[in-house]
Amino acid sequence: MKKIIRYFLILMPFALLYSCNYLDVVPDNVATLDNAFSDRYTAEKYLATCYWSMPKLGGWNENPAMFGAMEMIFNKEDNGGGMLTARGYDSPTEAFFNYWSATGTPVRSLYAGINNCNIFLANINNVRDLETYERNRLIAEVKTIKAYLHFYMLTYYGPICPLKENTEINESTEGVRVYREKVDDTFSYILDLLNEAIHSKALPVQIQNRTTELGRFTQAAASFLKAKVMIYWASPLFNGNTNYESFLDHKGEPFFNQTYDPDRWKRAADACDSAIMVSNSCGNRLYQVSDYVTSKPISAVTKRLNMLRHSVSERWNCELIWGNTTWPVDAGVQEQCIPRFEEATQQTTTGNMSIPLNIAEKFYSRNGVPIDEDPDFDYAHRYSLRTGDESHKYYIQRGEQTAALNFDREPRFYSTLGFDRGKWYGNSYKNEPDDDAECLYPKNRFGEFSSVFQPGDYNATGYFAKKLVSVNTTYRDRNTVTYERYPFPDMRFAELLLFYAEALNEMKNAPDEQVYQYLDMVRERAGLAGVVESWRNHSIYPDKPLTKAGMREIIHRERAIELACEGAYFWDTRRWKTAVKELNGPVKGWDVTKSDVHDYYTVKTVYNQTFSFKNYFAPIPESDIIKNPNLVQNPGW
């Protein structure tokens, strides 16, 4: 019991960087397990170590989903691990996100985190000054963390080696000749952990001490996670995936079940229904226009756009069921998303984080349907120029030219994306007091103040990730920005509604009012009419929402729009097995190297994206296979 707890020393520097809530309090240098569980104080510090083991989601070199599907990209001058993974340079000998053992990468070993959880669960009963309800809460939290870590590993690597009990493993599976287990067995184990945590009723309904405990798991967070696990287990990647028929375990049996089980969607729907009820009882719901409070009157248009941004970036708002604070969305990310709005003499922001043209085109028209289905939208001439007019004054600067693609789009297009001559309200000291139509906007043609400031710092496509910039992040003057960081939105109520709509659609023979209801709640918040009404009145395929396949396509697109820039696209395209189709081809943008408006609005290929069958799961690091020959490498690697 005198085992050295090395992680405390490693984690101490990070505590100095982030100190907004409980999860940023990293344990002191507690030398032994005897000391770590000697009293309530040290036990809660060890709990912080378990939380600190969670994946760091707010950084592009820490979260493979941020750039891994090229939903967002950097320019060619910037090649961090996220971009290298997206461009296909990952390998067993050089894994850019090595969650298996963490060797050589900025991420943490999730096996080390699981082992921390096992140590905690094995020793928490030794703490004498805990009340029963306190002990039960801590146990439920750590079981939820342990389930989360196993689930993340499962979705990233496929079959893993579940660590159910305390072991001598420190940073990987080295030291124990374990085998990878069938995905169904691991899913079942994860759900067992979550059911134990949920049924104990020990998790709080709400965080009472918002000064010290924000970011700890609640009943709603555990219920959301269970619903998500059930959704993934029902999805094509894990449900009857015959592509992995020859991928066999040590007993010669397929790691993946070979028979599709439709009942999993029913169980997933039940889990979503339960999670929605629990979330509502905990005070979680969709963030609405009435929740967004302004210091001065603004138009209804701007208020909706900023409300949609606030639903993601307002700290601990009602929609956020759980936010990840191990690496929040901080100045490091936001300075890559926000452009300069004026001539500057100092390098303040870069705007390097770019949205490809194909993502911009996913957003609906103002009528709430795809732009290539809407006869009112001139799709054939979407790349031609158009001049900002009175009807678009809150979206585009009047009298200025930009692409026709940027006109007549739904509110989420304008709340998610910034673009040349597109209005950007809320992040500048110069927002006009009387008319929000006169707010600042990027000028991004080559040589203008929003374009290249110095070599290597420029937006590669002409579209900025406005959504990830907190509304409370502000230019104090043309050279100085004050950033407000916020927890990465890992569990949002809107996503839970979309999960439910998806599960209901898959379990039914044809969509019905119940399926439409939960999708329409998200659409209504975005200012759109219901899905049936929108397609009936504005699409060349009016019957699409009436079929299961059509509704599936709509739900997939709705998730890509509502959850844009949040990493869901990376995981969704994998679990749906659509990545081979969606993540192959040219990644395009405007020609940002040109100063003439006609030349600037010429489509240019920035990257050629490739995705093959092997990329559905990351490779097991070769060094770990050498240390443990029982491990079987993923197909294709």
XYZ file of C-alpha atoms in Angstrom:
637
model
C 0.000 0.000 0.000
C 3.023 2.300 -0.276
C 2.790 2.563 -4.027
C 3.980 5.937 -5.300
C 1.306 8.112 -6.877
C 3.317 9.625 -9.721
C 0.445 11.384 -11.415
C 0.164 14.087 -8.768
C 3.595 15.483 -9.587
C 2.887 15.380 -13.316
C -0.438 17.186 -13.043
C 0.593 20.003 -10.719
C 1.651 22.479 -13.490
C -1.783 22.290 -15.127
C -3.464 23.393 -11.921
C -1.736 26.740 -12.238
C -3.300 27.303 -15.654
C -6.932 26.583 -14.886
C -8.582 27.422 -11.618
C -12.225 28.133 -12.277
C -13.784 25.132 -10.540
C -13.396 21.982 -8.528
C -11.879 19.888 -11.285
C -8.952 22.248 -11.626
C -7.810 21.470 -8.081
C -5.104 18.868 -8.535
C -3.896 16.899 -5.500
C -0.767 17.900 -3.660
C 2.207 15.560 -3.669
C 0.596 12.793 -1.641
C 3.289 10.119 -1.414
C 1.353 6.984 -0.520
C -2.083 5.481 -0.736
C -2.266 5.459 3.057
C -2.071 9.234 2.998
C -4.268 9.583 -0.078
C -7.219 7.992 1.732
C -6.488 9.095 5.268
C -9.393 11.559 5.435
C -12.125 13.287 3.436
C -9.813 16.061 2.252
C -7.177 13.811 0.691
C -9.805 11.435 -0.724
C -11.505 14.292 -2.548
C -8.136 15.353 -3.893
C -7.673 11.859 -5.277
C -11.137 12.181 -6.820
C -9.780 15.223 -8.648
C -7.030 12.996 -10.050
C -9.685 10.629 -11.430
C -11.477 13.529 -13.105
C -8.182 14.876 -14.412
C -7.711 11.564 -16.227
C -10.540 12.442 -18.614
C -9.666 13.245 -22.251
C -8.710 16.860 -22.870
C -11.384 17.909 -25.358
C -10.733 21.621 -25.778
C -7.508 21.394 -27.786
C -6.844 20.391 -31.387
C -3.744 18.399 -30.414
C -5.577 16.751 -27.518
C -8.924 15.942 -29.136
C -8.831 13.919 -32.376
C -12.429 14.895 -33.154
C -11.644 18.594 -33.471
C -9.742 18.245 -36.770
C -9.891 14.498 -37.436
C -12.833 14.713 -39.864
C -11.589 17.979 -41.395
C -14.750 19.674 -40.201
C -12.254 22.357 -39.197
C -8.744 22.727 -40.590
C -5.580 24.763 -40.290
C -3.713 26.254 -43.200
C -0.761 24.441 -44.763
C 1.682 26.225 -42.507
C 0.277 24.603 -39.382
C 0.627 20.833 -38.974
C -0.092 19.807 -35.400
C -1.162 16.309 -34.443
C -4.818 16.955 -35.219
C -4.122 17.953 -38.813
C -1.578 15.169 -39.296
C -4.143 12.591 -38.153
C -6.784 14.040 -40.480
C -4.343 13.859 -43.384
C -3.668 10.172 -42.791
C -0.225 10.277 -41.178
C -1.258 8.328 -38.078
C 0.487 4.972 -37.713
C 1.252 2.258 -35.138
C 4.755 3.682 -34.758
C 3.669 7.318 -34.560
C 0.222 7.727 -33.064
C -0.619 11.398 -32.638
C -3.334 10.672 -30.071
C -1.934 7.770 -28.061
C -4.680 7.265 -25.501
C -3.502 3.679 -25.052
C -0.174 4.418 -23.361
C 0.358 8.173 -23.913
C 3.938 7.633 -25.054
C 5.173 10.503 -27.205
C 1.883 12.448 -27.392
C 0.293 15.322 -25.427
C -2.701 13.203 -24.371
C -2.997 11.145 -21.190
C -3.161 7.380 -20.990
C -6.776 6.491 -20.384
C -5.645 3.153 -18.952
C -3.704 5.080 -16.317
C -6.906 7.008 -15.608
C -8.924 3.793 -15.316
C -6.336 2.433 -12.919
C -6.674 5.608 -10.826
C -10.403 4.882 -10.629
C -9.716 1.296 -9.560
C -7.354 2.488 -6.839
C -9.989 4.920 -5.619
C -12.765 2.319 -5.516
C -10.495 -0.164 -3.731
C -9.563 2.304 -1.000
C -12.453 4.725 -0.484
C -13.971 2.578 2.260
C -10.808 3.162 4.315
C -11.714 6.836 4.775
C -13.250 7.084 8.237
C -14.591 10.661 8.358
C -16.954 10.393 5.381
C -20.696 10.298 5.860
C -22.430 7.440 4.047
C -24.075 9.742 1.508
C -20.711 11.402 0.779
C -18.979 8.077 0.246
C -21.771 6.845 -2.014
C -21.596 9.982 -4.112
C -17.844 9.648 -4.578
C -18.191 5.996 -5.557
C -20.935 6.816 -8.086
C -18.826 9.599 -9.596
C -15.774 7.399 -10.022
C -17.820 4.587 -11.576
C -19.161 7.139 -14.070
C -15.635 8.346 -14.830
C -14.488 4.757 -15.253
C -17.383 4.064 -17.639
C -16.581 7.226 -19.616
C -12.912 6.275 -20.003
C -13.736 2.739 -21.159
C -16.319 4.105 -23.610
C -13.892 6.624 -25.089
C -11.304 3.898 -25.568
C -13.902 1.617 -27.160
C -15.047 4.221 -29.679
C -11.482 5.200 -30.566
C -9.779 1.789 -30.704
C -12.612 -0.722 -31.076
C -11.991 -3.837 -28.940
C -10.066 -2.936 -25.774
C -8.852 -4.625 -22.605
C -11.302 -3.607 -19.861
C -9.628 -3.057 -16.491
C -12.297 -4.141 -14.063
C -10.135 -4.440 -10.963
C -7.069 -2.805 -9.518
C -3.866 -3.907 -11.260
C -0.204 -3.044 -11.315
C -0.727 -1.244 -14.632
C 0.541 2.318 -14.478
C 0.385 3.826 -17.930
C -0.832 1.134 -20.342
C -1.561 -2.597 -20.528
C 2.137 -3.316 -19.973
C 2.752 -5.643 -17.005
C -0.318 -7.774 -17.505
C -0.694 -10.039 -20.546
C -4.312 -9.099 -21.117
C -6.373 -9.782 -24.215
C -8.658 -7.472 -26.134
C -12.285 -8.407 -25.496
C -15.365 -8.495 -27.705
C -17.037 -5.135 -28.156
C -20.383 -6.443 -26.842
C -18.753 -7.564 -23.591
C -17.166 -4.150 -23.124
C -20.417 -2.323 -23.879
C -22.171 -4.511 -21.302
C -19.508 -3.754 -18.699
C -19.734 0.005 -19.339
C -23.507 -0.116 -18.932
C -23.159 -2.123 -15.718
C -20.973 0.634 -14.275
C -23.405 3.347 -15.322
C -26.428 1.460 -14.005
C -24.702 1.019 -10.646
C -23.969 4.747 -10.494
C -27.468 5.788 -11.618
C -29.435 3.313 -9.514
C -27.488 4.231 -6.387
C -29.219 7.650 -6.597
C -26.067 9.013 -4.967
C -25.215 11.486 -7.729
C -26.567 14.987 -7.083
C -29.557 16.353 -8.964
C -27.773 19.687 -9.295
C -24.406 21.063 -8.273
C -25.103 23.081 -5.159
C -21.688 24.618 -4.598
C -21.077 26.341 -7.923
C -17.849 27.844 -6.648
C -16.007 24.607 -5.946
C -17.876 21.703 -7.593
C -18.824 22.738 -11.127
C -17.851 19.992 -13.542
C -18.591 17.043 -11.284
C -21.033 14.446 -12.574
C -24.744 14.688 -11.822
C -27.664 12.310 -12.328
C -28.351 13.970 -15.677
C -24.754 13.553 -16.876
C -24.668 9.847 -16.014
C -28.050 9.347 -17.711
C -26.881 11.220 -20.811
C -23.750 9.082 -20.968
C -25.806 5.897 -20.698
C -28.062 7.060 -23.551
C -25.019 7.864 -25.684
C -23.463 4.459 -24.995
C -26.726 2.764 -25.997
C -26.911 4.844 -29.207
C -23.405 3.828 -30.196
C -24.032 0.160 -29.414
C -27.068 0.247 -31.716
C -25.217 2.049 -34.530
C -23.893 0.232 -37.634
C -20.231 0.319 -36.575
C -20.976 -1.826 -33.516
C -24.227 -3.559 -34.461
C -23.864 -6.464 -36.887
C -20.701 -5.124 -38.525
C -19.852 -7.892 -40.992
C -16.886 -5.936 -42.341
C -15.010 -7.258 -39.311
C -15.989 -10.875 -39.774
C -12.330 -11.976 -39.991
C -11.144 -9.784 -37.085
C -10.881 -12.500 -34.429
C -10.059 -12.627 -30.721
C -7.715 -15.107 -28.987
C -10.493 -17.720 -29.035
C -10.917 -17.421 -32.793
C -14.249 -15.615 -32.508
C -15.160 -12.245 -34.112
C -14.577 -9.204 -31.940
C -17.720 -7.670 -33.467
C -21.136 -9.297 -33.390
C -22.137 -10.426 -36.867
C -25.932 -10.239 -36.529
C -27.776 -6.925 -36.526
C -29.982 -6.493 -33.451
C -32.808 -3.995 -34.135
C -33.945 -4.149 -30.515
C -30.886 -2.142 -29.508
C -32.496 0.959 -30.977
C -35.537 0.400 -28.766
C -33.314 0.139 -25.707
C -31.417 3.229 -26.825
C -34.679 5.146 -27.235
C -35.748 4.131 -23.723
C -32.408 5.330 -22.358
C -32.796 8.668 -24.166
C -36.338 9.084 -22.868
C -35.142 8.446 -19.330
C -32.198 10.827 -19.751
C -34.497 13.601 -20.993
C -36.793 13.196 -17.988
C -33.847 13.156 -15.576
C -32.300 16.190 -17.294
C -35.560 18.141 -17.090
C -35.872 17.318 -13.397
C -32.294 18.556 -12.938
C -33.090 21.854 -14.668
C -31.520 21.071 -18.043
C -33.358 22.171 -21.191
C -32.756 23.986 -24.455
C -31.238 27.427 -24.032
C -33.719 29.954 -25.464
C -33.779 33.569 -26.612
C -35.382 34.516 -23.283
C -32.300 33.175 -21.479
C -29.939 35.506 -23.316
C -29.772 38.797 -21.438
C -28.285 41.862 -23.143
C -27.181 45.149 -21.650
C -28.871 47.121 -24.427
C -31.650 46.491 -26.952
C -30.635 44.610 -30.095
C -32.594 43.256 -33.025
C -34.418 39.941 -32.774
C -32.127 38.589 -35.515
C -28.900 39.369 -33.661
C -30.366 38.197 -30.395
C -31.144 34.778 -31.868
C -27.678 34.466 -33.406
C -25.960 35.304 -30.138
C -28.329 33.065 -28.199
C -27.278 30.147 -30.398
C -23.625 30.965 -29.727
C -24.319 31.389 -26.023
C -25.911 27.922 -25.822
C -22.387 26.584 -26.350
C -20.111 29.173 -24.790
C -22.035 30.597 -21.824
C -20.537 28.941 -18.776
C -22.765 26.320 -17.195
C -25.952 27.453 -18.903
C -29.159 25.417 -18.638
C -28.440 23.449 -21.823
C -25.050 22.204 -20.681
C -25.600 18.859 -18.981
C -21.872 18.348 -18.524
C -18.857 20.323 -19.652
C -15.301 19.019 -19.850
C -12.870 21.262 -17.962
C -9.689 19.191 -18.144
C -8.862 21.372 -21.148
C -11.548 24.027 -21.696
C -12.059 26.169 -24.791
C -9.542 28.822 -23.835
C -7.591 31.666 -25.400
C -5.419 29.179 -27.294
C -8.412 27.995 -29.331
C -10.378 31.229 -29.502
C -7.491 33.313 -30.838
C -7.343 30.814 -33.717
C -11.059 31.361 -34.435
C -11.571 35.097 -34.175
C -10.451 37.468 -36.962
C -9.180 41.016 -36.639
C -11.965 43.569 -37.148
C -9.705 46.615 -37.561
C -6.209 47.561 -38.641
C -3.867 46.410 -35.872
C -0.255 47.116 -35.025
C 0.234 43.979 -32.934
C -0.486 40.309 -33.535
C -3.617 39.754 -31.466
C -5.504 36.942 -33.197
C -4.769 34.659 -36.136
C -8.089 33.266 -37.352
C -6.209 30.165 -38.501
C -8.977 27.737 -37.559
C -10.920 27.441 -40.799
C -14.224 25.878 -41.867
C -14.183 24.113 -45.260
C -16.644 25.064 -47.965
C -18.400 21.681 -47.860
C -19.260 22.256 -44.189
C -20.597 25.747 -44.953
C -22.786 24.202 -47.625
C -24.296 21.690 -45.179
C -26.293 24.399 -43.416
C -29.879 24.843 -44.560
C -31.382 27.641 -46.569
C -33.529 30.151 -44.717
C -36.432 27.793 -45.449
C -34.903 25.038 -43.347
C -33.990 22.554 -46.106
C -30.702 21.730 -47.903
C -29.700 24.443 -50.347
C -29.556 21.971 -53.242
C -33.165 20.943 -52.535
C -34.639 24.442 -52.187
C -35.924 25.823 -55.521
C -35.974 29.315 -53.953
C -32.198 29.126 -53.444
C -30.115 29.691 -56.583
C -27.820 26.741 -55.994
C -26.287 26.774 -59.471
C -24.998 30.321 -58.951
C -24.065 30.067 -55.283
C -20.439 31.014 -55.991
C -21.322 34.187 -57.861
C -21.187 37.607 -56.210
C -24.071 39.380 -54.537
C -24.279 42.722 -52.758
C -25.443 43.115 -49.166
C -28.895 44.670 -48.974
C -31.348 45.927 -46.375
C -32.977 42.542 -45.856
C -29.607 41.034 -44.877
C -28.239 43.992 -42.903
C -27.856 41.974 -39.691
C -25.969 39.238 -41.554
C -23.937 41.001 -44.259
C -22.622 44.543 -44.572
C -24.881 46.631 -46.783
C -23.289 47.662 -50.054
C -20.472 45.108 -49.782
C -20.028 42.102 -52.041
C -19.718 38.514 -50.898
C -20.640 35.108 -52.280
C -24.309 34.378 -52.985
C -23.752 31.240 -50.864
C -23.732 33.498 -47.795
C -27.223 34.900 -48.426
C -30.596 33.438 -47.512
C -29.256 30.888 -45.045
C -30.655 29.670 -41.730
C -29.643 31.391 -38.434
C -27.176 28.657 -37.445
C -25.122 29.403 -40.565
C -24.550 32.936 -39.286
C -24.101 31.973 -35.627
C -21.566 29.266 -36.465
C -19.569 30.864 -39.282
C -17.812 34.149 -39.746
C -16.862 35.234 -43.274
C -15.657 38.126 -45.394
C -18.147 41.012 -45.059
C -20.347 38.947 -42.712
C -21.541 40.816 -39.600
C -19.991 39.719 -36.304
C -21.769 41.190 -33.303
C -20.581 40.869 -29.733
C -16.800 40.552 -29.607
C -15.714 44.145 -30.147
C -15.579 47.276 -28.038
C -16.992 49.073 -31.075
C -20.418 47.439 -31.237
C -22.696 50.335 -32.033
C -25.038 51.454 -29.191
C -28.122 52.082 -31.304
C -28.029 49.793 -34.331
C -26.506 46.319 -34.232
C -26.605 46.301 -38.036
C -23.594 48.618 -37.857
C -21.371 46.205 -35.947
C -17.931 45.300 -37.280
C -17.199 42.532 -39.769
C -14.148 40.764 -41.227
C -12.442 42.083 -44.347
C -10.544 39.020 -45.451
C -9.356 39.606 -48.993
C -5.584 39.513 -49.294
C -4.023 42.660 -47.899
C -7.058 43.593 -45.777
C -6.876 43.639 -41.997
C -8.549 40.261 -41.428
C -6.283 38.401 -43.857
C -2.580 37.544 -43.537
C -1.030 39.493 -40.671
C 2.313 37.738 -40.841
C 3.523 34.707 -42.830
C 1.657 31.561 -41.781
C -1.184 33.315 -39.965
C -4.263 33.312 -42.146
C -7.599 31.575 -42.575
C -7.274 28.891 -45.247
C -10.889 28.828 -46.496
C -12.425 32.222 -45.745
C -14.766 30.843 -43.061
C -14.049 31.439 -39.352
C -15.282 29.261 -36.474
C -17.386 32.006 -34.866
C -19.286 29.463 -32.779
C -16.255 28.645 -30.643
C -15.609 32.279 -29.713
C -17.347 33.144 -26.459
C -19.741 36.064 -26.771
C -17.973 37.467 -23.697
C -14.558 37.372 -25.361
C -13.896 40.991 -26.301
C -11.474 43.211 -28.152
C -10.674 45.899 -25.565
C -8.995 47.911 -28.307
C -7.757 47.051 -31.784
C -4.642 45.328 -30.392
C -5.893 43.649 -27.218
C -8.360 40.817 -26.658
C -9.691 39.560 -23.324
C -10.775 35.930 -23.574
C -13.431 34.173 -21.539
C -12.797 30.456 -21.476
C -15.615 27.980 -21.005
C -15.972 24.221 -20.495
C -15.981 22.149 -23.667
C -19.675 21.305 -24.308
C -19.409 17.524 -24.067
C -23.068 16.888 -23.195
C -25.701 19.312 -24.482
C -29.451 18.880 -24.138
C -29.881 19.567 -27.867
C -27.746 16.539 -28.678
C -29.822 14.399 -26.343
C -32.970 15.392 -28.254
C -31.289 14.497 -31.541
C -30.148 11.159 -30.120
C -33.747 10.417 -29.165
C -35.097 11.360 -32.604
C -32.497 9.108 -34.219
C -33.267 6.124 -31.981
C -37.023 6.536 -32.469
C -36.635 6.718 -36.237
C -34.469 3.588 -36.356
C -36.797 1.527 -34.149
C -39.956 2.371 -36.124
C -41.009 1.189 -39.559
C -41.680 4.791 -40.563
C -41.227 8.131 -38.798
C -44.170 9.574 -36.906
C -45.060 12.621 -34.838
C -42.889 11.442 -31.961
C -39.796 11.395 -34.189
C -40.621 14.833 -35.590
C -41.325 16.276 -32.162
C -37.813 15.968 -30.793
C -36.105 17.058 -34.001
C -38.454 20.015 -34.329
C -37.628 21.217 -30.816
C -34.057 21.822 -31.957
C -35.173 23.343 -35.262
C -37.682 25.659 -33.610
C -34.999 27.002 -31.268
C -32.956 27.804 -34.390
C -35.888 29.735 -35.878
C -36.975 27.070 -38.380
C -40.342 25.506 -39.090
C -40.983 21.829 -38.412
C -39.322 19.241 -40.607
C -42.501 18.010 -42.343
C -43.745 21.535 -43.029
C -40.352 22.711 -44.299
C -39.903 19.844 -46.724
C -43.520 19.950 -47.898
C -43.374 23.661 -48.679
C -39.768 24.217 -49.746
C -38.056 21.039 -50.939
C -38.028 19.339 -54.304
C -38.317 16.128 -52.257
C -41.419 16.921 -50.176
C -41.906 13.321 -49.022
C -38.403 12.813 -47.656
C -39.424 13.150 -43.961
C -42.144 10.548 -44.476
C -39.747 7.647 -45.037
C -37.350 6.027 -42.607
C -34.365 6.405 -44.941
C -35.255 10.002 -45.751
C -35.660 10.884 -42.115
C -32.359 9.179 -41.316
C -30.646 11.451 -43.837
C -32.334 14.509 -42.319
C -31.340 13.554 -38.764
C -27.742 12.979 -39.826
C -27.625 16.406 -41.426
C -29.356 18.054 -38.483
C -26.647 16.695 -36.176
C -23.913 17.969 -38.505
C -25.460 21.445 -38.399
C -26.485 21.754 -34.744
C -23.266 20.191 -33.408
C -20.875 21.744 -35.920
C -17.380 22.475 -34.552
C -18.048 20.362 -31.448
C -16.446 17.138 -32.668
C -19.645 15.116 -33.140
C -19.096 14.835 -36.910
C -15.872 12.858 -36.362
C -17.604 10.230 -34.208
C -20.933 10.220 -36.092
C -19.443 9.468 -39.489
C -17.613 6.536 -37.927
C -20.499 5.012 -35.984
C -22.794 5.380 -39.016
C -20.082 3.850 -41.254
C -20.464 6.789 -43.639
C -16.923 8.120 -43.203
C -15.551 6.310 -46.257
C -18.095 8.194 -48.342
C -18.105 11.538 -46.522
C -14.425 11.949 -45.646
C -12.933 11.287 -49.059
C -12.453 14.046 -51.579
C -11.208 17.601 -51.900
C -11.472 20.030 -48.990
C -12.194 23.423 -50.523
C -12.397 27.086 -49.672
C -12.206 30.526 -51.246
C -8.902 31.642 -52.739
C -7.788 33.727 -49.756
C -4.518 34.659 -51.458
C -6.339 37.024 -53.820
C -7.228 40.669 -53.242
C -9.682 41.187 -56.112
C -13.208 40.261 -55.053
C -13.835 38.117 -58.144
C -10.579 36.233 -57.688
C -11.127 35.821 -53.941
C -14.495 34.147 -54.513
C -12.995 31.421 -56.657
C -13.200 27.899 -55.242
C -9.802 26.434 -54.436
C -8.790 22.998 -53.133
C -6.897 23.280 -49.847
C -6.438 19.578 -49.070
C -7.361 16.245 -50.546
C -8.939 14.254 -47.738
C -8.613 10.478 -47.615
C -10.291 7.937 -45.374
C -9.989 4.173 -45.743
C -11.496 1.214 -43.945
C -8.648 1.015 -41.433
C -9.339 4.562 -40.219
C -12.576 3.613 -38.481
C -10.376 2.758 -35.508
C -6.991 4.058 -34.438
C -3.968 1.751 -34.432
C -2.733 0.112 -31.250
C 0.764 1.540 -30.644
C 3.391 -0.906 -31.876
C 5.390 -0.481 -28.673
C 2.449 -1.815 -26.660
C 2.041 -4.823 -28.920
C 5.742 -5.584 -28.425
C 5.309 -5.358 -24.653
C 2.128 -7.438 -24.705
C 2.116 -9.930 -27.621
C -1.446 -10.953 -26.684
C -2.704 -7.749 -28.273
C -4.062 -8.058 -31.818
C -3.591 -5.059 -34.125
C -6.637 -3.432 -35.728
C -7.321 -4.429 -39.364
C -5.392 -2.475 -41.961
C -2.649 -1.301 -39.631
